[in-house]
Amino acid sequence: MKFFIRQLKNLALTGLCLSLTLASATVFANPNSLPVGPEVGTQAPEITAKNNQGKEKTISQLSGEKGLIILFFRSADWCPFCKKHLIELNQEAQKFIDLGYGLAGISYDSSSILTTFATAQNISYPLLSDQQAQTMLSYGIVNTKYKKGDDNYGIPYPGVVVIDADGKITHKNFFEGYKKRVQFTQLYQALK
């Protein structure tokens, strides 16, 4: 009887460990996430966005030893939810850097808007301008509510992509609305 109880306890413990592992691995398999963007496991499209000096930055230039976390956001000029999210990432930035990841934020904003916001909020990671929507298009995340020629064309669905050191996408999560966002504490737990 003791053997049976011990085996049952071991089986329960194994099941719990497996459940926790699957839960942490699927943090970004959120059923509310939009089915947009490159597939997890595929090579990340190159970035064609520019920093505030007008120079294009590559994934390898922005990456840490483990890879890169990219925050795609609507605007640091007029979107209060984006501004809050950018500040939240800045508050958690050192944790991700300590894990070995580089960070970057990308929007359709001009370099001057991004520089003004980054300076005012002491943002520690690069904010990149994708005014021609080339990066947003290559990632397949341009918000379809805005058509070419609209003032707001090029706005992405807000979300996060994690790219590993080999340039492959390991996590992604995008949302339809402007209020829902990735929680950085959950992202940190999934990556550590």
Short mmCIF file of N, CA and C in Angstrom, two decimals, residues 18-132:
data_model
loop_
_atom_site.label_atom_id
_atom_site.label_comp_id
_atom_site.label_asym_id
_atom_site.label_seq_id
_atom_site.Cartn_x
_atom_site.Cartn_y
_atom_site.Cartn_z
N LEU A 18 4.86 19.27 -14.94
CA LEU A 18 4.55 19.38 -16.36
C LEU A 18 3.56 20.53 -16.61
N SER A 19 2.55 20.65 -15.77
CA SER A 19 1.58 21.73 -15.91
C SER A 19 2.22 23.10 -15.79
N LEU A 20 3.12 23.27 -14.81
CA LEU A 20 3.81 24.55 -14.64
C LEU A 20 4.70 24.85 -15.83
N THR A 21 5.38 23.85 -16.36
CA THR A 21 6.24 24.05 -17.53
C THR A 21 5.41 24.49 -18.73
N LEU A 22 4.30 23.79 -18.96
CA LEU A 22 3.44 24.15 -20.09
C LEU A 22 2.83 25.53 -19.91
N ALA A 23 2.46 25.86 -18.68
CA ALA A 23 1.87 27.18 -18.42
C ALA A 23 2.87 28.28 -18.73
N SER A 24 4.13 28.11 -18.32
CA SER A 24 5.12 29.16 -18.58
C SER A 24 5.47 29.22 -20.05
N ALA A 25 5.45 28.10 -20.74
CA ALA A 25 5.79 28.09 -22.16
C ALA A 25 4.67 28.67 -23.01
N THR A 26 3.44 28.66 -22.47
CA THR A 26 2.32 29.15 -23.28
C THR A 26 1.80 30.49 -22.81
N VAL A 27 2.58 31.23 -22.05
CA VAL A 27 2.14 32.56 -21.63
C VAL A 27 1.74 33.37 -22.85
N PHE A 28 2.43 33.18 -23.95
CA PHE A 28 2.15 33.96 -25.14
C PHE A 28 1.22 33.24 -26.11
N ALA A 29 0.72 32.06 -25.71
CA ALA A 29 -0.29 31.39 -26.52
C ALA A 29 -1.66 31.83 -26.01
N ASN A 30 -1.80 33.12 -25.85
CA ASN A 30 -3.00 33.72 -25.30
C ASN A 30 -4.13 33.62 -26.31
N PRO A 31 -5.29 33.06 -25.90
CA PRO A 31 -6.39 32.95 -26.85
C PRO A 31 -6.91 34.30 -27.33
N ASN A 32 -6.61 35.37 -26.59
CA ASN A 32 -7.03 36.71 -27.00
C ASN A 32 -6.04 37.36 -27.95
N SER A 33 -4.91 36.72 -28.17
CA SER A 33 -3.91 37.26 -29.08
C SER A 33 -4.38 37.11 -30.53
N LEU A 34 -4.13 38.14 -31.32
CA LEU A 34 -4.50 38.09 -32.73
C LEU A 34 -3.58 37.14 -33.49
N PRO A 35 -4.11 36.47 -34.49
CA PRO A 35 -3.27 35.58 -35.31
C PRO A 35 -2.56 36.38 -36.41
N VAL A 36 -1.75 37.35 -36.01
CA VAL A 36 -0.99 38.17 -36.95
C VAL A 36 0.49 38.01 -36.64
N GLY A 37 1.31 38.45 -37.55
CA GLY A 37 2.74 38.42 -37.34
C GLY A 37 3.35 37.10 -37.77
N PRO A 38 4.66 37.07 -37.83
CA PRO A 38 5.35 35.85 -38.24
C PRO A 38 5.12 34.71 -37.24
N GLU A 39 5.18 33.51 -37.70
CA GLU A 39 4.96 32.34 -36.85
C GLU A 39 6.12 32.12 -35.89
N VAL A 40 5.79 31.67 -34.69
CA VAL A 40 6.82 31.29 -33.72
C VAL A 40 7.64 30.15 -34.35
N GLY A 41 8.96 30.24 -34.21
CA GLY A 41 9.86 29.23 -34.78
C GLY A 41 10.43 29.61 -36.13
N THR A 42 9.87 30.67 -36.75
CA THR A 42 10.37 31.11 -38.06
C THR A 42 11.41 32.21 -37.88
N GLN A 43 12.17 32.44 -38.92
CA GLN A 43 13.17 33.52 -38.92
C GLN A 43 12.45 34.86 -38.89
N ALA A 44 12.90 35.74 -38.02
CA ALA A 44 12.30 37.07 -37.90
C ALA A 44 12.62 37.91 -39.13
N PRO A 45 11.63 38.62 -39.66
CA PRO A 45 11.93 39.56 -40.75
C PRO A 45 12.89 40.64 -40.24
N GLU A 46 13.68 41.17 -41.13
CA GLU A 46 14.63 42.22 -40.74
C GLU A 46 13.86 43.50 -40.39
N ILE A 47 14.48 44.32 -39.57
CA ILE A 47 13.92 45.61 -39.18
C ILE A 47 14.43 46.66 -40.17
N THR A 48 13.52 47.52 -40.63
CA THR A 48 13.92 48.60 -41.53
C THR A 48 13.60 49.96 -40.91
N ALA A 49 13.38 49.98 -39.61
CA ALA A 49 13.07 51.23 -38.90
C ALA A 49 14.36 51.96 -38.57
N LYS A 50 14.23 53.29 -38.34
CA LYS A 50 15.41 54.13 -38.10
C LYS A 50 15.40 54.69 -36.69
N ASN A 51 16.61 54.87 -36.16
CA ASN A 51 16.72 55.50 -34.84
C ASN A 51 16.62 57.02 -34.99
N ASN A 52 16.80 57.75 -33.88
CA ASN A 52 16.60 59.21 -33.95
C ASN A 52 17.71 59.95 -34.69
N GLN A 53 18.76 59.25 -35.09
CA GLN A 53 19.78 59.86 -35.95
C GLN A 53 19.52 59.53 -37.43
N GLY A 54 18.40 58.84 -37.70
CA GLY A 54 18.05 58.50 -39.07
C GLY A 54 18.78 57.29 -39.61
N LYS A 55 19.43 56.50 -38.74
CA LYS A 55 20.17 55.31 -39.18
C LYS A 55 19.34 54.06 -38.93
N GLU A 56 19.27 53.21 -39.96
CA GLU A 56 18.57 51.94 -39.80
C GLU A 56 19.33 51.06 -38.82
N LYS A 57 18.59 50.35 -38.00
CA LYS A 57 19.17 49.44 -37.03
C LYS A 57 18.76 48.02 -37.38
N THR A 58 19.67 47.08 -37.21
CA THR A 58 19.39 45.68 -37.50
C THR A 58 19.09 44.92 -36.21
N ILE A 59 18.52 43.76 -36.36
CA ILE A 59 18.23 42.91 -35.20
C ILE A 59 19.52 42.61 -34.46
N SER A 60 20.58 42.27 -35.18
CA SER A 60 21.85 41.92 -34.51
C SER A 60 22.44 43.12 -33.77
N GLN A 61 22.28 44.34 -34.29
CA GLN A 61 22.79 45.52 -33.60
C GLN A 61 22.02 45.80 -32.31
N LEU A 62 20.76 45.43 -32.26
CA LEU A 62 19.91 45.71 -31.12
C LEU A 62 19.88 44.57 -30.10
N SER A 63 20.31 43.39 -30.51
CA SER A 63 20.18 42.20 -29.67
C SER A 63 21.22 42.12 -28.57
N GLY A 64 20.83 41.45 -27.49
CA GLY A 64 21.76 41.03 -26.45
C GLY A 64 22.23 39.63 -26.78
N GLU A 65 22.94 39.00 -25.86
CA GLU A 65 23.48 37.66 -26.15
C GLU A 65 22.38 36.61 -26.33
N LYS A 66 21.21 36.80 -25.71
CA LYS A 66 20.11 35.85 -25.88
C LYS A 66 19.12 36.26 -26.96
N GLY A 67 19.17 37.52 -27.39
CA GLY A 67 18.26 37.95 -28.44
C GLY A 67 17.69 39.33 -28.22
N LEU A 68 16.48 39.55 -28.74
CA LEU A 68 15.88 40.88 -28.77
C LEU A 68 14.39 40.79 -28.46
N ILE A 69 13.92 41.73 -27.66
CA ILE A 69 12.50 41.89 -27.37
C ILE A 69 12.07 43.19 -28.06
N ILE A 70 11.10 43.07 -28.99
CA ILE A 70 10.61 44.25 -29.71
C ILE A 70 9.18 44.55 -29.26
N LEU A 71 8.97 45.77 -28.84
CA LEU A 71 7.64 46.25 -28.48
C LEU A 71 7.11 47.07 -29.66
N PHE A 72 6.05 46.59 -30.28
CA PHE A 72 5.39 47.33 -31.36
C PHE A 72 4.27 48.14 -30.73
N PHE A 73 4.26 49.45 -30.97
CA PHE A 73 3.26 50.30 -30.34
C PHE A 73 2.69 51.31 -31.33
N ARG A 74 1.52 51.86 -30.98
CA ARG A 74 0.78 52.74 -31.87
C ARG A 74 1.42 54.12 -31.99
N SER A 75 1.63 54.81 -30.87
CA SER A 75 2.23 56.15 -30.94
C SER A 75 2.67 56.62 -29.56
N ALA A 76 3.85 57.21 -29.51
CA ALA A 76 4.33 57.86 -28.29
C ALA A 76 3.89 59.32 -28.26
N ASP A 77 3.13 59.74 -29.25
CA ASP A 77 2.65 61.12 -29.34
C ASP A 77 1.23 61.25 -28.81
N TRP A 78 0.29 60.45 -29.31
CA TRP A 78 -1.12 60.64 -29.00
C TRP A 78 -1.78 59.46 -28.28
N CYS A 79 -1.09 58.34 -28.08
CA CYS A 79 -1.71 57.16 -27.47
C CYS A 79 -1.31 57.03 -26.00
N PRO A 80 -2.19 57.36 -25.05
CA PRO A 80 -1.83 57.29 -23.64
C PRO A 80 -1.51 55.87 -23.17
N PHE A 81 -2.16 54.86 -23.77
CA PHE A 81 -1.88 53.47 -23.39
C PHE A 81 -0.48 53.05 -23.84
N CYS A 82 -0.07 53.54 -25.01
CA CYS A 82 1.29 53.25 -25.50
C CYS A 82 2.33 53.91 -24.61
N LYS A 83 2.10 55.16 -24.27
CA LYS A 83 3.05 55.87 -23.41
C LYS A 83 3.23 55.14 -22.09
N LYS A 84 2.12 54.72 -21.50
CA LYS A 84 2.17 53.98 -20.23
C LYS A 84 2.93 52.67 -20.40
N HIS A 85 2.68 51.96 -21.49
CA HIS A 85 3.33 50.67 -21.75
C HIS A 85 4.84 50.84 -21.96
N LEU A 86 5.22 51.89 -22.68
CA LEU A 86 6.63 52.18 -22.90
C LEU A 86 7.34 52.47 -21.57
N ILE A 87 6.69 53.21 -20.70
CA ILE A 87 7.25 53.53 -19.38
C ILE A 87 7.34 52.27 -18.53
N GLU A 88 6.31 51.40 -18.61
CA GLU A 88 6.35 50.13 -17.87
C GLU A 88 7.52 49.27 -18.32
N LEU A 89 7.76 49.20 -19.63
CA LEU A 89 8.91 48.43 -20.12
C LEU A 89 10.20 49.05 -19.62
N ASN A 90 10.28 50.35 -19.61
CA ASN A 90 11.48 51.02 -19.12
C ASN A 90 11.76 50.66 -17.66
N GLN A 91 10.70 50.55 -16.87
CA GLN A 91 10.86 50.20 -15.46
C GLN A 91 11.35 48.76 -15.28
N GLU A 92 11.04 47.90 -16.24
CA GLU A 92 11.44 46.48 -16.17
C GLU A 92 12.67 46.19 -17.04
N ALA A 93 13.16 47.18 -17.76
CA ALA A 93 14.21 46.98 -18.76
C ALA A 93 15.44 46.26 -18.22
N GLN A 94 15.92 46.67 -17.06
CA GLN A 94 17.15 46.08 -16.53
C GLN A 94 17.01 44.58 -16.28
N LYS A 95 15.83 44.14 -15.89
CA LYS A 95 15.61 42.69 -15.68
C LYS A 95 15.83 41.92 -16.98
N PHE A 96 15.29 42.45 -18.09
CA PHE A 96 15.46 41.77 -19.38
C PHE A 96 16.90 41.84 -19.86
N ILE A 97 17.54 42.96 -19.64
CA ILE A 97 18.95 43.11 -20.02
C ILE A 97 19.80 42.13 -19.22
N ASP A 98 19.50 41.99 -17.93
CA ASP A 98 20.23 41.03 -17.09
C ASP A 98 20.03 39.59 -17.57
N LEU A 99 18.89 39.31 -18.20
CA LEU A 99 18.67 37.97 -18.77
C LEU A 99 19.44 37.78 -20.07
N GLY A 100 19.94 38.88 -20.66
CA GLY A 100 20.70 38.79 -21.89
C GLY A 100 19.96 39.25 -23.14
N TYR A 101 18.86 39.98 -22.95
CA TYR A 101 18.08 40.46 -24.10
C TYR A 101 18.30 41.95 -24.35
N GLY A 102 18.31 42.32 -25.62
CA GLY A 102 18.25 43.72 -26.01
C GLY A 102 16.78 44.10 -26.11
N LEU A 103 16.51 45.38 -26.08
CA LEU A 103 15.13 45.89 -26.15
C LEU A 103 15.03 46.96 -27.22
N ALA A 104 13.88 47.05 -27.85
CA ALA A 104 13.60 48.14 -28.78
C ALA A 104 12.10 48.32 -28.88
N GLY A 105 11.67 49.54 -29.15
CA GLY A 105 10.27 49.84 -29.41
C GLY A 105 10.17 50.41 -30.82
N ILE A 106 9.11 50.06 -31.54
CA ILE A 106 8.94 50.53 -32.91
C ILE A 106 7.51 51.04 -33.10
N SER A 107 7.40 52.22 -33.74
CA SER A 107 6.09 52.76 -34.11
C SER A 107 6.21 53.51 -35.43
N TYR A 108 5.08 54.03 -35.88
CA TYR A 108 5.09 54.82 -37.12
C TYR A 108 5.43 56.29 -36.84
N ASP A 109 5.66 56.65 -35.57
CA ASP A 109 6.01 58.02 -35.20
C ASP A 109 7.29 58.48 -35.89
N SER A 110 7.43 59.77 -36.03
CA SER A 110 8.68 60.33 -36.56
C SER A 110 9.78 60.21 -35.51
N SER A 111 11.00 60.29 -35.96
CA SER A 111 12.15 60.24 -35.04
C SER A 111 12.09 61.36 -34.01
N SER A 112 11.65 62.55 -34.43
CA SER A 112 11.61 63.67 -33.49
C SER A 112 10.58 63.44 -32.37
N ILE A 113 9.43 62.86 -32.70
CA ILE A 113 8.43 62.54 -31.68
C ILE A 113 8.99 61.51 -30.70
N LEU A 114 9.65 60.50 -31.24
CA LEU A 114 10.22 59.46 -30.38
C LEU A 114 11.34 60.00 -29.51
N THR A 115 12.16 60.88 -30.06
CA THR A 115 13.25 61.48 -29.27
C THR A 115 12.69 62.34 -28.15
N THR A 116 11.67 63.13 -28.45
CA THR A 116 11.05 63.98 -27.43
C THR A 116 10.49 63.14 -26.30
N PHE A 117 9.76 62.07 -26.64
CA PHE A 117 9.18 61.21 -25.61
C PHE A 117 10.28 60.50 -24.81
N ALA A 118 11.26 59.93 -25.50
CA ALA A 118 12.33 59.19 -24.82
C ALA A 118 13.10 60.09 -23.87
N THR A 119 13.36 61.32 -24.27
CA THR A 119 14.08 62.27 -23.43
C THR A 119 13.25 62.66 -22.21
N ALA A 120 11.99 62.98 -22.42
CA ALA A 120 11.11 63.40 -21.33
C ALA A 120 10.90 62.29 -20.30
N GLN A 121 10.88 61.03 -20.76
CA GLN A 121 10.59 59.90 -19.86
C GLN A 121 11.84 59.10 -19.48
N ASN A 122 13.02 59.56 -19.92
CA ASN A 122 14.28 58.85 -19.64
C ASN A 122 14.22 57.38 -20.08
N ILE A 123 13.71 57.16 -21.28
CA ILE A 123 13.62 55.80 -21.82
C ILE A 123 15.03 55.30 -22.12
N SER A 124 15.35 54.13 -21.61
CA SER A 124 16.72 53.60 -21.69
C SER A 124 16.97 52.72 -22.90
N TYR A 125 15.95 52.37 -23.65
CA TYR A 125 16.12 51.50 -24.81
C TYR A 125 15.76 52.28 -26.08
N PRO A 126 16.24 51.84 -27.24
CA PRO A 126 15.97 52.59 -28.47
C PRO A 126 14.51 52.54 -28.91
N LEU A 127 14.02 53.68 -29.35
CA LEU A 127 12.70 53.78 -30.00
C LEU A 127 12.96 54.06 -31.47
N LEU A 128 12.38 53.23 -32.33
CA LEU A 128 12.66 53.28 -33.75
C LEU A 128 11.44 53.74 -34.54
N SER A 129 11.70 54.53 -35.58
CA SER A 129 10.66 55.10 -36.43
C SER A 129 10.50 54.27 -37.70
N ASP A 130 9.28 53.83 -37.95
CA ASP A 130 8.95 53.05 -39.15
C ASP A 130 7.90 53.80 -39.95
N GLN A 131 8.22 55.03 -40.35
CA GLN A 131 7.24 55.89 -41.00
C GLN A 131 6.74 55.37 -42.34
N GLN A 132 7.51 54.56 -43.01
CA GLN A 132 7.05 53.99 -44.28
C GLN A 132 6.35 52.66 -44.08
#
